[in-house]
C-alpha cells in the first residue's frame, strides 16, 4: 500500500499506538490512530522502532518484523540515568558538582573536567551512575513530549531551610508524568534554619510519602556544600536502579537521545548524546534529529577520546553536519545514503510544519500532552 493507518502500522510492528503517535510527533507529524500516513513517513517510523523495511515497489512499504525487540538473553545491566530537579537555588548545580567529585577517577585526575551537560561517575564499588544536568524543566518536558524520556530516576532537591516551593511541585508533576521514580535529597542540612521534617511533611500534600513516614519514596538528608551523605544518596540511587532492573542490549547499532548541541569554534557542531541502546563507535553513521554525519570522535566528560560508548554513557559526538535539537533522537544507520534520506525527509517535514503554521500545530501538541 502507498499509505497505512497509524493503527495498522502499530499492529504490524506489535507496538503501542501511543508510541507510534509519539514517534510521528518527533518527526513533526500530527496524526490520530485512524489517520493515514504515507509510505515514506511509515518507513521512517518503522526504522525508528528498529525494524527493517522492505520496499516492494517504489512507493510501497513492506514492514519486515525481523529484529523486533531485543531478545531477553541479549540484555545486560546498564547504569541508571538520573536527572536532578528542584526549585531555583535549592542546590541542584551544587549537588551535581559535589556528586561529580565522588568519581574515583576524577578524584585522582585532580578534577580536570569539562561541562558537557551530562557525566558519569564510577564509584569505588565499580558501580556507575549517569547524571544529566538539564538546564531546566523545559528540556525535560521537551524530551518527554518527543517521546525521548531518558531519565530512569529523578533526584528531587529540596532545601531544608526553604521547604517545598512551586518549582518543587512542578518537578514532582514532571517526574510522575514521566513515570520516573523520585528520590528526595533534602539539601542544605548544614544550615542553621534547616528543618528536614517540615520538608517530609510538606511533601505529603504532593503525594510523596517518604519511607520514614511509612511510604516508599527514599529520602536522604544531604549537604552539597559540606559534601555530607553523598554516598547515601548514591546508595539510594543504586538501590532504586536495582529495583528497576535496568537493561539494554549493547550488541546492536546505537540509539539514544540528544542532550544538547552547540557550535564550537574549531570543532564545529558538537552534540552531547546519551546512548540508550547498543554501542556507539567511531566511524558510525548517525542521524540525530534532522542532522547526520559520520562519527569523527567521541569525547567523554573528562575530555578523553573514546573508541566506543556503551548504553547509559553520555558522550560528545563530533562529525555530525549540524546542531540537532535537544531532546531529539539519534540512531546509527547502515550507510550514508540512508542517513541523507532520513535527514532530508526530516528537514522537509520541519519546513512543511513551519509553513503549515506553528500556532495550529502547537495547539494540537499541547492538547495531546494535556
Ligand atoms: P538554579 O540553577 O538557579 O535553579 O539554582 P540551583 O538549584 O542550581 O542552586 P545552586 O547549586 O546554584 O545553589 C544555590 C545557592 O545555595 C548557592 O549559593 C549555593 O552555594 C547554596 N547551596 C547549595 N547547596 C548548599 C548546601 O548544602 N548548604 C548550604 N549552606 N548552601 C548550599
Ligand atoms: Mg543551577
Short mmCIF file of C-alpha atoms and ligand atoms in Angstrom, two decimals:
data_model
loop_
_atom_site.label_atom_id
_atom_site.label_comp_id
_atom_site.label_asym_id
_atom_site.label_seq_id
_atom_site.Cartn_x
_atom_site.Cartn_y
_atom_site.Cartn_z
CA UNK A 1 0.00 0.00 0.00
CA UNK A 2 1.10 3.59 -0.62
CA UNK A 3 -0.29 4.57 2.74
CA UNK A 4 -1.15 2.96 6.01
CA UNK A 5 -3.22 3.92 9.04
CA UNK A 6 -1.41 4.58 12.27
CA UNK A 7 -3.39 1.75 13.82
CA UNK A 8 -2.37 -0.76 11.18
CA UNK A 9 1.24 0.35 11.38
CA UNK A 10 1.23 -0.14 15.15
CA UNK A 11 -0.35 -3.57 14.74
CA UNK A 12 2.21 -4.72 12.22
CA UNK A 13 5.07 -3.68 14.45
CA UNK A 14 3.33 -5.00 17.56
CA UNK A 15 3.90 -1.55 19.03
CA UNK A 16 1.62 0.61 21.13
CA UNK A 17 -0.43 3.12 19.16
CA UNK A 18 0.64 5.87 21.55
CA UNK A 19 4.29 5.09 20.86
CA UNK A 20 3.69 5.33 17.12
CA UNK A 21 1.91 8.66 17.55
CA UNK A 22 4.81 9.88 19.67
CA UNK A 23 7.32 8.80 17.03
CA UNK A 24 5.32 10.70 14.43
CA UNK A 25 5.25 13.78 16.64
CA UNK A 26 9.02 13.59 16.87
CA UNK A 27 9.08 13.95 13.10
CA UNK A 28 6.65 16.81 13.25
CA UNK A 29 3.68 14.78 12.01
CA UNK A 30 0.48 15.07 13.98
CA UNK A 31 -1.80 12.10 13.40
CA UNK A 32 -4.51 10.19 15.20
CA UNK A 33 -4.81 6.38 15.17
CA UNK A 34 -7.34 6.31 12.35
CA UNK A 35 -5.41 8.70 10.13
CA UNK A 36 -3.42 7.53 7.15
CA UNK A 37 0.26 8.31 6.70
CA UNK A 38 2.27 8.00 3.51
CA UNK A 39 4.77 5.26 2.74
CA UNK A 40 7.82 7.48 3.32
CA UNK A 41 6.66 8.50 6.75
CA UNK A 42 5.69 4.95 7.64
CA UNK A 43 9.11 3.74 6.63
CA UNK A 44 10.80 6.24 8.94
CA UNK A 45 8.57 5.24 11.83
CA UNK A 46 9.38 1.61 11.21
CA UNK A 47 13.09 2.43 11.25
CA UNK A 48 12.65 4.39 14.46
CA UNK A 49 11.25 1.27 16.05
CA UNK A 50 14.29 -0.66 14.97
CA UNK A 51 12.56 -2.78 12.37
CA UNK A 52 13.68 -3.42 8.85
CA UNK A 53 11.77 -2.12 5.90
CA UNK A 54 11.44 -3.75 2.54
CA UNK A 55 10.23 -1.66 -0.35
CA UNK A 56 8.36 -3.94 -2.68
CA UNK A 57 7.73 -1.27 -5.27
CA UNK A 58 8.81 2.35 -5.45
CA UNK A 59 6.02 3.65 -3.28
CA UNK A 60 5.39 0.52 -1.30
CA UNK A 61 6.47 -0.13 2.19
CA UNK A 62 6.60 -3.66 3.39
CA UNK A 63 7.32 -3.93 7.03
CA UNK A 64 9.61 -6.76 7.93
CA UNK A 65 9.34 -7.72 11.54
CA UNK A 66 12.86 -9.09 11.82
CA UNK A 67 14.92 -7.73 14.65
CA UNK A 68 11.82 -6.64 16.56
CA UNK A 69 12.68 -6.15 20.22
CA UNK A 70 16.00 -7.03 21.74
CA UNK A 71 15.97 -10.57 22.99
CA UNK A 72 15.92 -11.01 26.74
CA UNK A 73 19.17 -13.02 26.62
CA UNK A 74 20.97 -10.15 24.87
CA UNK A 75 20.15 -7.65 27.58
CA UNK A 76 22.83 -6.55 30.02
CA UNK A 77 22.57 -4.34 33.10
CA UNK A 78 23.22 -0.70 32.44
CA UNK A 79 23.85 2.23 34.81
CA UNK A 80 20.89 4.35 35.90
CA UNK A 81 20.37 7.73 34.26
CA UNK A 82 19.49 10.36 36.83
CA UNK A 83 18.07 13.85 36.41
CA UNK A 84 18.32 16.32 39.28
CA UNK A 85 15.34 18.63 39.62
CA UNK A 86 14.08 21.12 42.15
CA UNK A 87 13.22 24.70 42.98
CA UNK A 88 15.52 27.54 42.00
CA UNK A 89 18.50 27.94 44.35
CA UNK A 90 17.79 24.73 46.24
CA UNK A 91 21.20 23.44 45.20
CA UNK A 92 20.81 21.35 42.01
CA UNK A 93 24.04 22.54 40.45
CA UNK A 94 25.94 22.38 43.75
CA UNK A 95 24.74 18.82 44.28
CA UNK A 96 25.72 17.75 40.75
CA UNK A 97 29.14 19.31 41.24
CA UNK A 98 29.55 17.60 44.62
CA UNK A 99 28.46 14.21 43.27
CA UNK A 100 30.93 14.53 40.46
CA UNK A 101 33.80 14.69 42.92
CA UNK A 102 32.81 11.23 44.18
CA UNK A 103 34.02 9.76 40.90
CA UNK A 104 37.08 7.67 41.68
CA UNK A 105 38.92 8.75 38.54
CA UNK A 106 38.02 12.44 38.82
CA UNK A 107 39.49 12.45 42.31
CA UNK A 108 42.78 11.11 41.02
CA UNK A 109 42.98 13.36 37.99
CA UNK A 110 42.54 16.41 40.19
CA UNK A 111 39.17 17.25 38.75
CA UNK A 112 40.03 18.28 35.21
CA UNK A 113 36.52 18.15 33.91
CA UNK A 114 34.51 19.97 31.34
CA UNK A 115 30.86 20.73 31.18
CA UNK A 116 29.09 18.51 28.67
CA UNK A 117 25.56 18.56 30.05
CA UNK A 118 25.91 15.10 31.48
CA UNK A 119 28.50 12.99 33.17
CA UNK A 120 29.03 9.56 34.60
CA UNK A 121 30.57 8.75 37.96
CA UNK A 122 32.27 5.48 38.75
CA UNK A 123 32.04 4.69 42.44
CA UNK A 124 34.67 2.86 44.46
CA UNK A 125 32.49 -0.26 44.17
CA UNK A 126 32.76 -0.06 40.40
CA UNK A 127 29.09 0.88 40.04
CA UNK A 128 28.33 3.69 37.64
CA UNK A 129 25.68 6.41 37.71
CA UNK A 130 24.92 8.81 34.87
CA UNK A 131 23.75 12.30 35.78
CA UNK A 132 22.05 14.62 33.34
CA UNK A 133 22.50 18.28 34.04
CA UNK A 134 19.40 19.71 32.39
CA UNK A 135 19.27 23.47 32.22
CA UNK A 136 15.71 23.37 33.49
CA UNK A 137 12.43 21.57 33.44
CA UNK A 138 11.73 22.76 29.94
CA UNK A 139 14.34 20.46 28.44
CA UNK A 140 12.97 17.56 30.41
CA UNK A 141 9.45 18.33 29.20
CA UNK A 142 10.57 18.84 25.61
CA UNK A 143 12.28 15.46 25.62
CA UNK A 144 9.26 13.78 27.06
CA UNK A 145 6.99 15.46 24.51
CA UNK A 146 9.15 13.96 21.78
CA UNK A 147 8.88 10.58 23.39
CA UNK A 148 12.53 10.62 24.33
CA UNK A 149 12.32 10.10 28.03
CA UNK A 150 15.89 9.46 29.05
CA UNK A 151 15.57 9.60 32.81
CA UNK A 152 15.32 6.47 34.94
CA UNK A 153 15.32 8.24 38.30
CA UNK A 154 14.60 11.81 39.37
CA UNK A 155 16.50 13.21 42.32
CA UNK A 156 14.28 15.91 43.77
CA UNK A 157 16.34 18.51 45.59
CA UNK A 158 14.51 20.36 48.35
CA UNK A 159 16.34 22.89 50.50
CA UNK A 160 15.75 22.09 54.15
CA UNK A 161 15.63 25.77 55.07
CA UNK A 162 13.06 26.64 52.43
CA UNK A 163 10.82 23.60 52.03
CA UNK A 164 8.56 22.63 49.14
CA UNK A 165 8.22 25.52 46.69
CA UNK A 166 6.31 25.99 43.39
CA UNK A 167 9.05 24.50 41.18
CA UNK A 168 9.38 21.58 43.57
CA UNK A 169 5.73 20.82 42.89
CA UNK A 170 6.34 21.25 39.16
CA UNK A 171 9.23 18.82 39.26
CA UNK A 172 7.08 16.26 41.08
CA UNK A 173 4.46 16.57 38.35
CA UNK A 174 7.04 16.08 35.60
CA UNK A 175 8.58 13.08 37.32
CA UNK A 176 5.18 11.47 37.85
CA UNK A 177 4.11 12.14 34.27
CA UNK A 178 7.33 10.55 33.03
CA UNK A 179 6.82 7.61 35.37
CA UNK A 180 10.25 8.16 36.85
CA UNK A 181 10.66 7.19 40.49
CA UNK A 182 11.69 10.02 42.80
CA UNK A 183 14.41 10.10 45.42
CA UNK A 184 14.21 13.14 47.67
CA UNK A 185 17.50 14.84 48.50
CA UNK A 186 16.84 17.14 51.44
CA UNK A 187 19.67 19.60 50.89
CA UNK A 188 21.38 22.32 52.94
CA UNK A 189 21.06 20.40 56.21
CA UNK A 190 24.17 22.27 57.37
CA UNK A 191 22.19 25.49 57.56
CA UNK A 192 21.02 26.75 60.95
CA UNK A 193 17.39 27.08 59.81
CA UNK A 194 17.26 23.59 58.29
CA UNK A 195 14.08 21.68 59.04
CA UNK A 196 14.10 18.35 57.18
CA UNK A 197 10.95 17.14 58.90
CA UNK A 198 8.99 20.04 57.55
CA UNK A 199 10.11 19.05 54.05
CA UNK A 200 8.85 15.50 54.61
CA UNK A 201 5.60 16.88 55.96
CA UNK A 202 5.18 19.30 53.02
CA UNK A 203 5.74 16.52 50.53
CA UNK A 204 2.71 14.63 51.84
CA UNK A 205 0.39 17.14 50.22
CA UNK A 206 2.04 16.29 46.89
CA UNK A 207 1.52 12.59 47.42
CA UNK A 208 5.16 11.95 48.13
CA UNK A 209 5.34 9.76 51.22
CA UNK A 210 8.92 9.13 52.28
CA UNK A 211 10.00 5.87 53.89
CA UNK A 212 10.33 7.31 57.39
CA UNK A 213 6.67 8.28 57.15
CA UNK A 214 5.57 4.86 56.03
CA UNK A 215 5.80 5.44 52.30
CA UNK A 216 8.10 4.02 49.64
CA UNK A 217 9.95 7.13 48.47
CA UNK A 218 13.57 7.17 49.60
CA UNK A 219 14.80 10.36 51.21
CA UNK A 220 18.35 11.34 52.08
CA UNK A 221 19.49 14.35 54.08
CA UNK A 222 22.46 15.92 52.32
CA UNK A 223 24.63 18.98 52.19
CA UNK A 224 26.06 19.72 48.78
CA UNK A 225 28.22 22.38 50.39
CA UNK A 226 29.77 20.15 53.07
CA UNK A 227 29.52 17.00 50.92
CA UNK A 228 27.52 15.24 53.60
CA UNK A 229 25.80 11.91 52.83
CA UNK A 230 26.61 11.91 49.12
CA UNK A 231 27.41 8.21 49.45
CA UNK A 232 23.98 7.60 50.98
CA UNK A 233 22.33 9.39 48.09
CA UNK A 234 24.29 7.28 45.62
CA UNK A 235 23.33 4.12 47.50
CA UNK A 236 19.70 5.16 47.28
CA UNK A 237 20.04 5.68 43.52
CA UNK A 238 21.69 2.29 43.04
CA UNK A 239 19.02 0.59 45.14
CA UNK A 240 16.33 2.21 43.02
CA UNK A 241 18.18 1.13 39.88
CA UNK A 242 18.27 -2.44 41.15
CA UNK A 243 14.51 -2.38 41.66
CA UNK A 244 14.04 -1.03 38.13
CA UNK A 245 16.29 -3.78 36.74
CA UNK A 246 17.68 -1.51 34.02
CA UNK A 247 18.97 -3.34 30.98
CA UNK A 248 19.97 -2.74 27.38
CA UNK A 249 21.48 -4.72 24.54
CA UNK A 250 25.00 -3.41 23.90
CA UNK A 251 25.47 -5.55 20.76
CA UNK A 252 23.46 -3.61 18.22
CA UNK A 253 23.69 -0.31 16.36
CA UNK A 254 23.38 2.54 18.85
CA UNK A 255 20.25 4.53 19.57
CA UNK A 256 19.71 7.31 22.02
CA UNK A 257 18.82 10.91 22.65
CA UNK A 258 20.44 14.28 22.09
CA UNK A 259 21.02 16.07 25.40
CA UNK A 260 22.32 19.27 23.85
CA UNK A 261 24.09 20.55 20.79
CA UNK A 262 26.24 23.55 20.05
CA UNK A 263 28.58 25.04 17.51
CA UNK A 264 32.11 25.01 18.78
CA UNK A 265 34.69 27.29 17.26
CA UNK A 266 37.30 24.92 15.89
CA UNK A 267 35.49 21.66 16.44
CA UNK A 268 32.31 22.50 14.54
CA UNK A 269 28.97 21.01 15.53
CA UNK A 270 29.26 19.19 18.83
CA UNK A 271 26.38 17.13 20.15
CA UNK A 272 26.15 15.62 23.59
CA UNK A 273 24.18 12.42 23.34
CA UNK A 274 23.08 9.72 25.70
CA UNK A 275 23.49 6.22 24.32
CA UNK A 276 20.40 4.25 25.35
CA UNK A 277 20.77 1.06 23.34
CA UNK A 278 23.64 -0.55 21.52
CA UNK A 279 27.20 0.70 21.31
CA UNK A 280 28.16 3.91 19.55
CA UNK A 281 31.51 3.73 17.78
CA UNK A 282 33.89 6.00 15.98
CA UNK A 283 33.13 5.78 12.29
CA UNK A 284 29.42 5.04 12.77
CA UNK A 285 26.97 6.91 10.56
CA UNK A 286 24.35 8.61 12.70
CA UNK A 287 21.19 10.58 12.16
CA UNK A 288 20.49 12.96 15.04
CA UNK A 289 17.25 14.88 14.79
CA UNK A 290 17.34 16.23 11.24
CA UNK A 291 21.15 16.19 11.01
CA UNK A 292 23.52 13.40 10.07
CA UNK A 293 27.18 12.59 9.83
CA UNK A 294 29.96 10.10 10.41
CA UNK A 295 31.25 9.99 13.97
CA UNK A 296 34.71 11.51 13.84
CA UNK A 297 35.38 11.48 17.55
CA UNK A 298 33.72 10.51 20.81
CA UNK A 299 34.75 12.55 23.82
CA UNK A 300 33.75 11.92 27.42
CA UNK A 301 33.17 14.41 30.23
CA UNK A 302 36.84 14.25 31.20
CA UNK A 303 37.90 15.21 27.70
CA UNK A 304 39.14 11.73 26.88
CA UNK A 305 38.71 10.30 23.42
CA UNK A 306 36.72 7.09 23.41
CA UNK A 307 36.52 4.48 20.70
CA UNK A 308 33.06 3.40 21.80
CA UNK A 309 30.25 4.32 24.18
CA UNK A 310 28.04 1.72 25.86
CA UNK A 311 24.39 2.09 26.97
CA UNK A 312 23.78 4.88 29.56
CA UNK A 313 27.01 6.63 28.56
CA UNK A 314 26.82 10.35 27.86
CA UNK A 315 29.30 11.37 25.21
CA UNK A 316 30.18 14.25 22.94
CA UNK A 317 29.89 13.38 19.27
CA UNK A 318 31.92 15.19 16.64
CA UNK A 319 31.25 14.82 12.96
CA UNK A 320 27.54 15.49 12.72
CA UNK A 321 26.86 18.05 9.98
CA UNK A 322 24.76 20.42 12.05
CA UNK A 323 23.41 21.02 15.54
CA UNK A 324 20.49 18.71 16.31
CA UNK A 325 17.70 19.88 18.57
CA UNK A 326 17.98 18.96 22.23
CA UNK A 327 15.65 16.11 23.03
CA UNK A 328 15.65 14.63 19.53
CA UNK A 329 16.62 11.04 18.98
CA UNK A 330 19.72 9.70 17.29
CA UNK A 331 20.18 6.40 15.55
CA UNK A 332 23.02 4.66 13.78
CA UNK A 333 22.14 3.69 10.21
CA UNK A 334 23.72 1.39 7.66
CA UNK A 335 25.07 3.86 5.17
CA UNK A 336 25.36 7.48 4.12
CA UNK A 337 22.53 7.26 1.61
CA UNK A 338 20.13 6.11 4.25
CA UNK A 339 21.31 8.85 6.62
CA UNK A 340 20.91 11.51 3.95
CA UNK A 341 17.45 10.23 3.09
CA UNK A 342 16.19 10.33 6.66
CA UNK A 343 17.74 13.71 7.34
CA UNK A 344 16.32 15.22 4.14
CA UNK A 345 12.94 13.82 4.99
CA UNK A 346 13.05 15.32 8.46
CA UNK A 347 14.29 18.69 7.18
CA UNK A 348 11.39 18.71 4.75
CA UNK A 349 8.91 17.84 7.48
CA UNK A 350 10.26 20.62 9.67
CA UNK A 351 9.87 23.10 6.79
CA UNK A 352 6.36 21.89 6.00
CA UNK A 353 5.49 22.05 9.63
CA UNK A 354 6.76 25.59 9.91
CA UNK A 355 4.94 26.58 6.73
CA UNK A 356 1.70 24.99 7.93
CA UNK A 357 1.65 27.49 10.76
CA UNK A 358 3.17 26.71 14.07
CA UNK A 359 0.33 28.08 16.14
CA UNK A 360 -2.13 25.47 14.94
CA UNK A 361 0.37 22.66 15.42
CA UNK A 362 1.34 23.91 18.87
CA UNK A 363 -2.28 23.86 19.91
CA UNK A 364 -2.61 20.26 18.87
CA UNK A 365 0.62 19.27 20.61
CA UNK A 366 -0.45 20.94 23.83
CA UNK A 367 -3.82 19.23 23.69
CA UNK A 368 -2.18 15.89 23.14
CA UNK A 369 0.04 16.38 26.16
CA UNK A 370 -2.69 17.74 28.43
P1 LIG B 1 19.37 27.38 39.91
O1 LIG B 1 20.19 26.68 38.89
O2 LIG B 1 19.49 28.88 39.87
O3 LIG B 1 17.94 26.94 39.94
O4 LIG B 1 19.95 27.01 41.38
P2 LIG B 1 20.45 25.62 41.87
O5 LIG B 1 19.31 24.81 42.36
O6 LIG B 1 21.36 25.00 40.89
O7 LIG B 1 21.25 26.04 43.18
P3 LIG B 1 22.81 26.27 43.34
O8 LIG B 1 23.53 24.98 43.34
O9 LIG B 1 23.24 27.31 42.39
O10 LIG B 1 22.83 26.79 44.82
C1 LIG B 1 22.17 27.98 45.21
C2 LIG B 1 22.87 28.55 46.42
O11 LIG B 1 22.72 27.65 47.52
C3 LIG B 1 24.35 28.77 46.22
O12 LIG B 1 24.73 29.95 46.86
C4 LIG B 1 24.98 27.56 46.92
O13 LIG B 1 26.26 27.83 47.41
C5 LIG B 1 24.00 27.33 48.04
N1 LIG B 1 23.99 25.92 48.46
C6 LIG B 1 23.82 24.83 47.68
N2 LIG B 1 23.87 23.71 48.41
C7 LIG B 1 24.10 24.09 49.69
C8 LIG B 1 24.25 23.38 50.91
O14 LIG B 1 24.19 22.16 51.00
N3 LIG B 1 24.43 24.15 52.03
C9 LIG B 1 24.48 25.49 52.00
N4 LIG B 1 24.66 26.13 53.14
N5 LIG B 1 24.36 26.18 50.85
C10 LIG B 1 24.16 25.49 49.71
MG1 LIG B 2 21.71 25.52 38.82
#
